[in-house]
Coordinates of C-alpha atoms and ligand atoms in Angstrom, one line a residue:
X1 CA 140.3 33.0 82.8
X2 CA 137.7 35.5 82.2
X3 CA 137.4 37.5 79.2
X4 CA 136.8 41.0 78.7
X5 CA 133.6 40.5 77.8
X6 CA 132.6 39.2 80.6
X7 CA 134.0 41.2 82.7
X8 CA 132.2 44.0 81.5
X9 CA 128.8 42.0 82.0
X10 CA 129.0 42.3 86.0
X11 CA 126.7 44.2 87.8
X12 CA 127.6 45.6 90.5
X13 CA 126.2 46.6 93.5
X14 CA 122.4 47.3 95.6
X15 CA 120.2 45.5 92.7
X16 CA 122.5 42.3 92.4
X17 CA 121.8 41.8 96.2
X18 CA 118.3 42.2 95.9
X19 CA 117.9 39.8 93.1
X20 CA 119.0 37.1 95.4
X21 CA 115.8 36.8 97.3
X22 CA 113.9 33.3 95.6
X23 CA 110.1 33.5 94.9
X24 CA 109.6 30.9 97.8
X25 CA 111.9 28.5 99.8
X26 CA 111.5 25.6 98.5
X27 CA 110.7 23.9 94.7
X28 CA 108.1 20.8 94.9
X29 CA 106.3 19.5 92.0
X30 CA 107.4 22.1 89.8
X31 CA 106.6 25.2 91.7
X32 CA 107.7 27.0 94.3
X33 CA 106.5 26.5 97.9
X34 CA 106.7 28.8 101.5
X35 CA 105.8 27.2 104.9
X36 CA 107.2 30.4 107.1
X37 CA 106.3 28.0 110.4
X38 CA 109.9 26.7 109.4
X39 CA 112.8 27.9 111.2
X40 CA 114.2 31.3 109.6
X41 CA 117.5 30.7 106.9
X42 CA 119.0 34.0 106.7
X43 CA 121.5 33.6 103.7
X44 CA 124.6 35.8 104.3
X45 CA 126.7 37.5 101.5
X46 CA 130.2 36.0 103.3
X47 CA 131.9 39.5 101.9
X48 CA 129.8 42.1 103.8
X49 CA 127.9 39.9 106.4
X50 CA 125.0 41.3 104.8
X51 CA 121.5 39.0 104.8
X52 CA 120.4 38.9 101.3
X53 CA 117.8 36.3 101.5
X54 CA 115.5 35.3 104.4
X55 CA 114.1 31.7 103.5
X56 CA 112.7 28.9 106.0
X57 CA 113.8 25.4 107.1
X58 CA 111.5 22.8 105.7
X59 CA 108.3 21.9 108.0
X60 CA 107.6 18.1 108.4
X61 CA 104.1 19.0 105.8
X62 CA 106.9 20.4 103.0
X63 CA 109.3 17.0 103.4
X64 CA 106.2 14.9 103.2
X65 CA 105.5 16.8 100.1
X66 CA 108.3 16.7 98.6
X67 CA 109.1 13.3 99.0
X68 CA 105.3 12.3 97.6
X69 CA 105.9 14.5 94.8
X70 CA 109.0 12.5 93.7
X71 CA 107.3 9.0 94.6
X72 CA 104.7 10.0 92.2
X73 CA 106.8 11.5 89.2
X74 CA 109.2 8.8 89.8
X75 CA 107.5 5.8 88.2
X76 CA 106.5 7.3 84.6
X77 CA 109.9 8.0 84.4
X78 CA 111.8 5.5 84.3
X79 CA 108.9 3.9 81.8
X80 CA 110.3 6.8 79.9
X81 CA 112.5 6.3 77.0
X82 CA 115.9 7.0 77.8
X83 CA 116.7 9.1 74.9
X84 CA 113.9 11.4 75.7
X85 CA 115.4 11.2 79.5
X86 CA 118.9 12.2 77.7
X87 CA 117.5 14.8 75.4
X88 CA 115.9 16.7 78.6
X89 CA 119.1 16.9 80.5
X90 CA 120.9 18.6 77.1
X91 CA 118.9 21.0 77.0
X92 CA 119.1 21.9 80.5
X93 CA 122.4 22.0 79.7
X94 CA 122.3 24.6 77.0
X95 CA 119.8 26.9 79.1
X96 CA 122.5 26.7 82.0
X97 CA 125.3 27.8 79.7
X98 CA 122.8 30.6 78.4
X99 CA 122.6 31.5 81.9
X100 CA 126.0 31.4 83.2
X101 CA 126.5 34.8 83.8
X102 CA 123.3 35.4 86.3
X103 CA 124.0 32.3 88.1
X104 CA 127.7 32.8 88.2
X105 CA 126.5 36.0 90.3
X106 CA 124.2 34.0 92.1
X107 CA 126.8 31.3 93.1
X108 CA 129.1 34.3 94.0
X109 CA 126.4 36.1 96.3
X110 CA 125.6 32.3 97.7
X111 CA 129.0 31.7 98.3
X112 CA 131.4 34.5 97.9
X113 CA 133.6 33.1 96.0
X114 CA 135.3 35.4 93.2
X115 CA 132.8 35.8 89.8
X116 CA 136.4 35.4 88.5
X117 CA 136.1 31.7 89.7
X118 CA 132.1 31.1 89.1
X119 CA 131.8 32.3 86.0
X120 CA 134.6 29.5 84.5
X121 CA 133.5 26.8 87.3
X122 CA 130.3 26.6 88.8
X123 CA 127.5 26.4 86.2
X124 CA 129.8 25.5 83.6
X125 CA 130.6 22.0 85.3
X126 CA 126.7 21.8 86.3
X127 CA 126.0 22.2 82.5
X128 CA 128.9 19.8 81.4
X129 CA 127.2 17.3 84.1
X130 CA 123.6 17.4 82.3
X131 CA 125.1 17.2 78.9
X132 CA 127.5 13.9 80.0
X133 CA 124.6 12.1 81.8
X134 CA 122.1 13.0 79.1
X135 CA 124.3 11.4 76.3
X136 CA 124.8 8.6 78.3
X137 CA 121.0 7.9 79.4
X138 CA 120.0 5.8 76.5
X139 CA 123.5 3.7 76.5
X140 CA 122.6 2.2 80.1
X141 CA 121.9 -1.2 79.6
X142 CA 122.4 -4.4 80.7
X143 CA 124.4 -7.8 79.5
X144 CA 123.0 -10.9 78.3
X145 CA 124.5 -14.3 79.5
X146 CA 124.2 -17.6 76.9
X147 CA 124.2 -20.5 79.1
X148 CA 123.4 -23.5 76.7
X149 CA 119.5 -22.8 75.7
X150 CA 118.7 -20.8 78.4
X151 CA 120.3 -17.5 79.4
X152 CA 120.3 -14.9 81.9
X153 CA 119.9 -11.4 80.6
X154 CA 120.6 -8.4 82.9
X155 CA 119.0 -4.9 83.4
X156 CA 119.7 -1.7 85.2
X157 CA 117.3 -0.7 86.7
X158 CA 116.6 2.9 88.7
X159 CA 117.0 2.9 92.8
X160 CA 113.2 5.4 93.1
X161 CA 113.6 8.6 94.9
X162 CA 117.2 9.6 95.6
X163 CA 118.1 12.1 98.2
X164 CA 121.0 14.8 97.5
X165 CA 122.2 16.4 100.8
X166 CA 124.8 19.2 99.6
X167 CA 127.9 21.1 101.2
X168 CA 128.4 24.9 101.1
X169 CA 131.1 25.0 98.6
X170 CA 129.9 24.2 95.6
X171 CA 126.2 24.9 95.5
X172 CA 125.5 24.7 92.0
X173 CA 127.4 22.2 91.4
X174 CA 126.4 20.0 93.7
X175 CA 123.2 19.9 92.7
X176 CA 123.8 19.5 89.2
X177 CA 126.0 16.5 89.6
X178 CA 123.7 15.0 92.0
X179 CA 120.6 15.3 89.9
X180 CA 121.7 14.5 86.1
X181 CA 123.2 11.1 87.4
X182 CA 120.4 10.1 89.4
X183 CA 117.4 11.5 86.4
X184 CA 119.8 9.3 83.9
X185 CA 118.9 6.1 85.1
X186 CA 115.1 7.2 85.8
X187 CA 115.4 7.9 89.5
X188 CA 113.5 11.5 90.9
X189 CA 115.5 14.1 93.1
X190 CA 114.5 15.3 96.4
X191 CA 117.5 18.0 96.9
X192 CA 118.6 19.6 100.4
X193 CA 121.4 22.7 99.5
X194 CA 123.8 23.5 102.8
X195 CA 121.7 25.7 105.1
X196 CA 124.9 28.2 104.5
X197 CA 123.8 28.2 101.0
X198 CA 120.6 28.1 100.0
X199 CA 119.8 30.0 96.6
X200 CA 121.7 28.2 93.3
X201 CA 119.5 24.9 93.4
X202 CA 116.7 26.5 93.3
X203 CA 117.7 27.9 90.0
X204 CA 118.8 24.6 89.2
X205 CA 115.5 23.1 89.5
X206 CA 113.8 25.9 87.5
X207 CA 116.1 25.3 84.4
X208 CA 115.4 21.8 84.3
X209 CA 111.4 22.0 84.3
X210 CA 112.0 24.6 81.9
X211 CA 113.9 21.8 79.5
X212 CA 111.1 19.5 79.9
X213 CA 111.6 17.6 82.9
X214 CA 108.1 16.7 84.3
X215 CA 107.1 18.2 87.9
X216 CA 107.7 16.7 91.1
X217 CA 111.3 14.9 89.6
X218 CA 113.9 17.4 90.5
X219 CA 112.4 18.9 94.1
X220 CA 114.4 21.1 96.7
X221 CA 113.8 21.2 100.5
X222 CA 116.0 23.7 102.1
X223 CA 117.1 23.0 106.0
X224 CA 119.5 22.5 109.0
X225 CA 120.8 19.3 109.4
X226 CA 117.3 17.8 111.1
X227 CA 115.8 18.3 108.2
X228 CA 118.5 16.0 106.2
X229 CA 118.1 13.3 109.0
X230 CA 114.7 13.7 108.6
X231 CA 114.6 12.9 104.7
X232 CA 117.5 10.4 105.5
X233 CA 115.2 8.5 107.4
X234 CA 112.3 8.8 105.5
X235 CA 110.8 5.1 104.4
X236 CA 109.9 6.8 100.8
X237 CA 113.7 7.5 99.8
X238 CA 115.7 5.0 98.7
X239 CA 119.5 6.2 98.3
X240 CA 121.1 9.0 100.1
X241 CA 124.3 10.8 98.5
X242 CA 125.8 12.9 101.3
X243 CA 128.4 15.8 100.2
X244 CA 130.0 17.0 103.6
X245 CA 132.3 16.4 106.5
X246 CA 133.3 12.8 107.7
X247 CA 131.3 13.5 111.2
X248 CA 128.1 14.1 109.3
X249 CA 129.0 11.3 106.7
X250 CA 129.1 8.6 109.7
X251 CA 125.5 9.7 110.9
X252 CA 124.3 9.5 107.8
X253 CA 125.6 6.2 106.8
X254 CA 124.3 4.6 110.1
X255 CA 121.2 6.1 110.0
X256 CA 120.6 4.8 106.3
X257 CA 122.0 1.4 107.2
X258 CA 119.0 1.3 109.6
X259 CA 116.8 0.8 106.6
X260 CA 119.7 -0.9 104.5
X261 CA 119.7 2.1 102.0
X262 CA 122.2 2.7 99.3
X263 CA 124.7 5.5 99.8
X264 CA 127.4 7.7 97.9
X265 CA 129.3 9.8 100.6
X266 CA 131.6 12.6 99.5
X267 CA 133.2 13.8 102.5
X268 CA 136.5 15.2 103.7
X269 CA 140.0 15.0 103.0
X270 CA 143.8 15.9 103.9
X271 CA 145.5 15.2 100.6
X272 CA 148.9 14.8 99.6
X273 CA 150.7 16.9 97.1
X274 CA 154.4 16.0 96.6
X275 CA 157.1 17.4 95.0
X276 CA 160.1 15.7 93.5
X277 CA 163.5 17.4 93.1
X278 CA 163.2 16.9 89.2
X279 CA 159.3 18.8 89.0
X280 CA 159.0 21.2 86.8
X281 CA 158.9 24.4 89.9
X282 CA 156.6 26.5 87.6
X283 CA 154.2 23.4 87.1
X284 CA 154.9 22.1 90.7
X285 CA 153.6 26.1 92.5
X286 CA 151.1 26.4 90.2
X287 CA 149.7 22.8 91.2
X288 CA 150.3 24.3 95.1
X289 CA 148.4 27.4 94.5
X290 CA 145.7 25.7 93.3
X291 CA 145.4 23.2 95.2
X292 CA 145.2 25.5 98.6
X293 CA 143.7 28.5 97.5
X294 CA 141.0 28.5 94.5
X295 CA 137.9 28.9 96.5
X296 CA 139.4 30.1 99.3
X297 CA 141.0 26.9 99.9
X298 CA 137.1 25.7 100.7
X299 CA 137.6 22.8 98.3
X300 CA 137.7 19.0 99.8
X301 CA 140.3 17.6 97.7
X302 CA 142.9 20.2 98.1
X303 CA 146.1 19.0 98.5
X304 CA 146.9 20.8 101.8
X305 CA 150.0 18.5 102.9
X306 CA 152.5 19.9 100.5
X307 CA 155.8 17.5 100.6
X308 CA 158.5 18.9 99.0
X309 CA 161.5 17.1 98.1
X310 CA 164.6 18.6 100.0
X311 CA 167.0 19.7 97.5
X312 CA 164.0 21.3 96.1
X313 CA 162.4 23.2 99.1
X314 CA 164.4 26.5 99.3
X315 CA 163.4 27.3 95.6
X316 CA 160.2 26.2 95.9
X317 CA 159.0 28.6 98.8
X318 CA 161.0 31.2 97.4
X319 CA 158.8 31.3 93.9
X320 CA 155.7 30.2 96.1
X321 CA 155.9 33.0 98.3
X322 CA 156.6 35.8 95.3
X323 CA 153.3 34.4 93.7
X324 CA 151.1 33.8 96.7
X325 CA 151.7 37.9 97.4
X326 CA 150.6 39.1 94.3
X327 CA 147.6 37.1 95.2
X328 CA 144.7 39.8 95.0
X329 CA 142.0 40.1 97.8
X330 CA 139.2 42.2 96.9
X331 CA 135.1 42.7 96.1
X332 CA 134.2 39.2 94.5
X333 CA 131.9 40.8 91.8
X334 CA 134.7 42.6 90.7
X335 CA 136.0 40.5 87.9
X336 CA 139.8 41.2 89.1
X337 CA 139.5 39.8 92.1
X338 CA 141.1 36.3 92.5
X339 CA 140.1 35.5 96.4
X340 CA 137.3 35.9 97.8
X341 CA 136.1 35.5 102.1
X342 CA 135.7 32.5 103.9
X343 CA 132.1 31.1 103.6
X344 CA 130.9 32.9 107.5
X345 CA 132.4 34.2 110.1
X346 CA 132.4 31.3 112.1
X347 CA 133.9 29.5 109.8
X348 CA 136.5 32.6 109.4
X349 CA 137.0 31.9 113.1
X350 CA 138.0 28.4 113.1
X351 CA 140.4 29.0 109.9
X352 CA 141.8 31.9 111.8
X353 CA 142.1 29.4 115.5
X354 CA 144.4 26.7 113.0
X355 CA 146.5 30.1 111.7
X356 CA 147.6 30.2 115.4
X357 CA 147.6 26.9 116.3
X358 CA 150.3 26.5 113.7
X359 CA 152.5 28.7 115.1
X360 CA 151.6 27.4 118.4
X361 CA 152.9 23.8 117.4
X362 CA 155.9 25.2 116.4
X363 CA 155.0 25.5 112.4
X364 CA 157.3 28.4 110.6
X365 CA 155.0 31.0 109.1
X366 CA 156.6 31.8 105.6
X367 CA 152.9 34.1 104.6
X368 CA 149.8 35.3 106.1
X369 CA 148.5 34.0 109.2
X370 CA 145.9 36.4 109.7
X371 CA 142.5 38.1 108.9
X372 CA 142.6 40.0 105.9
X373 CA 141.4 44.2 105.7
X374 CA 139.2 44.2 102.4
X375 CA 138.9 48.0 101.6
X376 CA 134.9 48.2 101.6
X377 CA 134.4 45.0 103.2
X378 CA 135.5 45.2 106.7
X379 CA 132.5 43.2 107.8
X380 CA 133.5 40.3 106.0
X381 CA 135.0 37.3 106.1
X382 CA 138.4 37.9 104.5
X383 CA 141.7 35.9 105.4
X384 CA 145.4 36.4 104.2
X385 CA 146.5 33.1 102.0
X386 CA 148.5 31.4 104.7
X387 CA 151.7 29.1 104.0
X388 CA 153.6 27.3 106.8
X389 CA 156.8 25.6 106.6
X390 CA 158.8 23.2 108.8
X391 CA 155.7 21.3 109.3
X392 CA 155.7 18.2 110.8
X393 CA 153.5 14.9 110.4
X394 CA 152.1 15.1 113.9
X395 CA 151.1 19.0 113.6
X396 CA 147.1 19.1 114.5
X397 CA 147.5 21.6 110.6
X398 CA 149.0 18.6 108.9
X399 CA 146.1 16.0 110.2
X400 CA 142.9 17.8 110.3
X401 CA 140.9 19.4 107.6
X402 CA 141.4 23.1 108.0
X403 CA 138.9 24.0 105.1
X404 CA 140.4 27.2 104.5
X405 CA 143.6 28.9 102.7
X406 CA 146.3 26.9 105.1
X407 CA 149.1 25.1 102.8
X408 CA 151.8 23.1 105.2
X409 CA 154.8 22.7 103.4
X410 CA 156.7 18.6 104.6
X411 CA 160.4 18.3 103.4
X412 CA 161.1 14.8 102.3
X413 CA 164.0 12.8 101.4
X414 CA 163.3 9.6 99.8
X415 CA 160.5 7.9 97.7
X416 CA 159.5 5.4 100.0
X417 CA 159.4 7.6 103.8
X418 CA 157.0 10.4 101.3
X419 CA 154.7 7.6 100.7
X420 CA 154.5 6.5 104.0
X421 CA 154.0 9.6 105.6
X422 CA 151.8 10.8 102.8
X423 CA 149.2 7.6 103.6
X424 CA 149.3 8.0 106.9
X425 CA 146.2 9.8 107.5
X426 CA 142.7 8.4 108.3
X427 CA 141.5 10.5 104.9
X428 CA 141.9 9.3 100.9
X429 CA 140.3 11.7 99.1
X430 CA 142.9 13.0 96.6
X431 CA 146.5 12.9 95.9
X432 CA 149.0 14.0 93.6
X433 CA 152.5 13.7 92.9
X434 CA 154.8 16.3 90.5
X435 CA 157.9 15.0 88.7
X436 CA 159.3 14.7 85.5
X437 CA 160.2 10.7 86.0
X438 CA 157.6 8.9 84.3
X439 CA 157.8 5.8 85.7
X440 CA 158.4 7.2 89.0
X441 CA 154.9 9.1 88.8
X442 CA 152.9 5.7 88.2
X443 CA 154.6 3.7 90.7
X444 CA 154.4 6.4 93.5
X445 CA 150.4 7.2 92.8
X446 CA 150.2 3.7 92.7
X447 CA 150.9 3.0 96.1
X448 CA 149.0 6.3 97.1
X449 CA 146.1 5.6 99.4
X450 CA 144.0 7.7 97.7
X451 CA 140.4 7.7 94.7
X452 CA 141.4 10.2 93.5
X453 CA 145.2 11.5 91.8
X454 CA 146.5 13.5 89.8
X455 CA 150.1 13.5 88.0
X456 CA 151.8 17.1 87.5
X457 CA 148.6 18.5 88.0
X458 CA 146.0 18.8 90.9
X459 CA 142.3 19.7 91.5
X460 CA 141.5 19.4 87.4
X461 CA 138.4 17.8 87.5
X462 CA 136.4 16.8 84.4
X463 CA 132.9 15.1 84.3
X464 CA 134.2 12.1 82.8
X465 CA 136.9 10.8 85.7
X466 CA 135.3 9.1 88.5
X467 CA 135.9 11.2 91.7
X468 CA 135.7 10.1 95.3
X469 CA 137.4 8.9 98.3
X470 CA 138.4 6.0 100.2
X471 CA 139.4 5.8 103.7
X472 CA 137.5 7.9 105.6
X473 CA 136.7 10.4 102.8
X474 CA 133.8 8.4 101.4
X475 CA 132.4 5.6 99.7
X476 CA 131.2 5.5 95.7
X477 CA 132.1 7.9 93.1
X478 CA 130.3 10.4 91.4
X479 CA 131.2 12.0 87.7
X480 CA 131.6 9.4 85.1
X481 CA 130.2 6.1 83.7
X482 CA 130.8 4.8 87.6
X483 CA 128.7 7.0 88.9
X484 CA 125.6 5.3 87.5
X485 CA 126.4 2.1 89.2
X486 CA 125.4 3.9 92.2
X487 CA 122.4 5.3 91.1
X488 CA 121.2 1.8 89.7
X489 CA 120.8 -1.8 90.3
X490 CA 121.1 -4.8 88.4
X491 CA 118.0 -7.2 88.2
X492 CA 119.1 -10.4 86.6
X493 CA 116.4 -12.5 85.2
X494 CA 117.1 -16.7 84.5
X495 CA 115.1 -17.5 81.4
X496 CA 114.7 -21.5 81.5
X497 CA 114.3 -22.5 77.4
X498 CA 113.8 -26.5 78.5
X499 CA 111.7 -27.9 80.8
X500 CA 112.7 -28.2 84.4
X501 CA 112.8 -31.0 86.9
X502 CA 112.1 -31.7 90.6
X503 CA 113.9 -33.9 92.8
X504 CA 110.7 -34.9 94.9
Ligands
NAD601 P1 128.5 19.4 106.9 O1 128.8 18.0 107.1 O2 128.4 20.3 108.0 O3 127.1 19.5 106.1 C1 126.8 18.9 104.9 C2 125.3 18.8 104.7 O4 124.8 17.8 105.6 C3 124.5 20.1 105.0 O5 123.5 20.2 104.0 C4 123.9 19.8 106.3 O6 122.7 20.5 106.6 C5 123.7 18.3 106.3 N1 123.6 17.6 107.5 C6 124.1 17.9 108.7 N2 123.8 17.0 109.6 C7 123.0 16.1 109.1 C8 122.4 14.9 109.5 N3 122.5 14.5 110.8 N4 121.6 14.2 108.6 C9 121.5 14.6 107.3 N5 122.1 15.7 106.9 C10 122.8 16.5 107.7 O7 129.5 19.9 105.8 P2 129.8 21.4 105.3 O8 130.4 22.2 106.4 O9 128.5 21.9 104.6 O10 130.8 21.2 104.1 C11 132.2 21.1 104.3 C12 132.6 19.6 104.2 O11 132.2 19.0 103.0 C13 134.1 19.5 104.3 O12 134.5 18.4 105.1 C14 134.5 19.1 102.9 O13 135.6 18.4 102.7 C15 133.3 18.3 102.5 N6 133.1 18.3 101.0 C16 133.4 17.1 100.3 C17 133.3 17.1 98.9 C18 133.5 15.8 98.2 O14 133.1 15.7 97.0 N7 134.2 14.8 98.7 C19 132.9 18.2 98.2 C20 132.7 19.4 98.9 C21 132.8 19.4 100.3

């Protein structure tokens, strides 16, 4: 939660807006770059529908910049010594906690989302990124195999130039955890934000030139999606981690497997949250509300399938409702405010189109349901938290990612039918399960279809877990140790200590 203090930090109003504008689109070999022949990005603050930045879509001249820029940084360092590699991303570590508050703002104007949210969240888990990857650069190593005399010893060995494509939500983030995996094991960066938001990687590669990182490693490209497929397809990059939808994921992954690239995909999800008849209800709501509406509900693991044992369901909507009310709407600069708008208003559109559909299938509306009046902010995109109940498992809310503040609520009766109909989706991002039976917990996540779980808690994600999908919701992991498995490979080398023999 925020503190006073920083509360009283926020600035509000004309001059926040007007900072938002970067020097230049894009950031190549440590500097910024325009090329206005691009298509136009208008960047829209999602409260007021206001433009607050006008940038342009990469040109082929800036990608083949970019990507050079990398190729050439790239080689020096991973010759680099890997505490030196690890003592960089530190300190861009301690200049993004230095700078939380400004780009707390910033990922609030990019995004909307509540400063109450981005000033505990955003660059805080960037910075926790950078300090976890740069402690663990100089402990990437390989093994060494005695066989006899001779032995085989192993090393880990960077990919080249990696390509980060980003989703809207989590802008800052995004390209933190991207980056400080990839420049721990001596790869460069060539960065493309969401279109939707273009402004906090910039930032992101400022800070890290400032700490030391040598140009042309850490470069962003803004664009649409042809200018990802563009980069993806370039013969220059050598991994692609995709964070997005499933429909983009696929493309992606086939058009890498063209060139037999490596890839980390963190797409979509539908997860399960369930609820047992013996949770704690406090623990259990809280673990609801969080998992449906921090960020708007714009968050891919949510846990948007709420079962809820039977004998438990009547009090369980009853304190869920009373808390999900009190729920305040507002300005998202104003440090009170606790929801903020939808990301655009097409995107407000389609949240508002699965609202009715609900109803439609036949869903009982216990809250919300519709477009939310902001005093102040009647151009933007505002929705009312929205809970249904007496959802069932064929619903078109209960299989498809809504991406918004839409919880279904799924009675259950018994152990095994909740885990049956909580795998049956085509997604695995996430799951989690809320009781006070121990053993029950470990044997139900344990049959879980899912990379990612959580037990009487849900969406609490630290640096250190390893978090992805499986199923349809992605392939590799990002955060933790496993995450530099995928931005590495192993070169194992025979060393022969007699001498050797032909059979002709
Ligand atoms: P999206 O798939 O529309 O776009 C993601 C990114 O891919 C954007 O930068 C876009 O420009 C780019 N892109 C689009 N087409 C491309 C192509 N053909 N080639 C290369 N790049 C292309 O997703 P979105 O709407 O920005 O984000 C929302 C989605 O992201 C949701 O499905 C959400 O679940 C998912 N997401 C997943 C995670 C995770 O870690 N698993 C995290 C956040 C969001």
């Amino acid at each position: 939660m925020l503190s006073a203090g920083a509360a009283a930090q926020v600035p509000l109003g004309s001059d926040v807006k007007a900072r938002a504008q970067p020097q230049a689109s894009h950031y190549i070999d440590g500097a910024y770059v325009e090329d206005t022949d691009g298509r136009v990005i208008d960047c829209i603050y999602p409260a007021t529908g206001e433009v607050i930045a006008r940038l342009h879509s990469a040109t082929p001249a800036v990608i083949e910049r970019a990507v050079a820029s990398a190729r050439r940084a790239q080689g020096e360092w991973e010759r680099t010594v890997p505490a030196e590699r690890g003592r960089i991303l530190r300190r861009a570590a301690d200049i993004m906690r230095e700078r939380n508050h400004d780009l707390s703002v910033l990922e609030t104007l990019d995004t909307g989302k509540p400063y109450q949210e981005t000033i505990v969240a955003d660059a805080l888990s960037g910075a926790e990124a950078f300090e976890f990857y740069g402690g663990l650069a100089s402990s990437i190593n390989g093994e060494c195999i005695p066989l006899g005399e001779s032995f085989v010893y192993t090393k880990r060995v960077a990919l080249g130039v990696c390509l980060g494509i980003g989703a809207w939500n989590y802008p800052t983030q995004i390209a933190c955890y991207k980056g400080a995996a990839a420049l721990a094991c001596g790869n460069a960066v060539v960065f493309k934000p969401s279109e939707v938001t273009p402004l906090c990687a910039l930032q992101v590669a400022e800070i890290l030139v400032e700490a030391g990182l040598p140009k042309g490693l850490y470069n962003v490209v803004q664009g649409y999606g042809d200018v990802g497929s563009a980069l993806v397809a370039h013969p220059d990059i050598e991994k692609i981690s995709l964070t997005g939808s499933v429909p983009t994921g696929a493309r992606v992954m086939a058009a890498a497997g063209e060139d037999i690239k490596h890839v980390t995909m963190e797409l979509g999800g539908k997860s399960p949250l369930i609820v047992f008849e013996d949770a704690d209800i406090e623990t259990a709501v809280s673990g609801a509300i969080l998992g449906n509406f921090y960020s708007t509900g714009q968050i891919c693991s949510n846990g948007t399938r709420v079962f809820v044992h039977r004998d438990m369901r009547a009090e369980f909507e009853a304190r869920l409702i009373e808390r999900v009310r009190a729920i305040r709407l507002g300005d998202p600069l104003d440090p009170e405010t606790q929801m903020g708008p939808l990301i655009s208003a097409a995107h407000m559109d389609k949240v508002l189109g699965y609202m009715q559909l609900g109803q439609q299938e036949g869903a009982r509306l216990l809250y919300g349901g519709e477009r939310a009046e902001v005093e102040g902010f009647e151009d933007g995109s505002f929705v009312q938290p929205t809970v249904f109940t007496g959802v069932s498992d064929d619903m078109r809310i209960a299989r498809e990612e809504i991406f918004g503040p839409v919880m279904s609520i799924l009675e259950f009766e018994d152990e095994d039918e909740v885990i049956r109909r909580a795998n049956d989706t085509g997604f695995g991002l996430a799951a989690s399960v809320f009781t006070r039976d121990l053993q029950r917990a470990h044997r139900v996540i344990d049959r879980i279809q899912a990379g990612t779980c959580w037990i009487n808690t849900h969406n609490v994600m630290p640096v250190e877990m390893p978090f992805g999908g499986v199923k349809k919701s992605g392939v590799g992991r990002e955060n933790s140790r496993a995450a530099l498995d995928h931005y590495s490979q192993i070169k194992s080398v025979y060393v022969e200590m007699g001498g050797i023999d032909a059979p002709y």
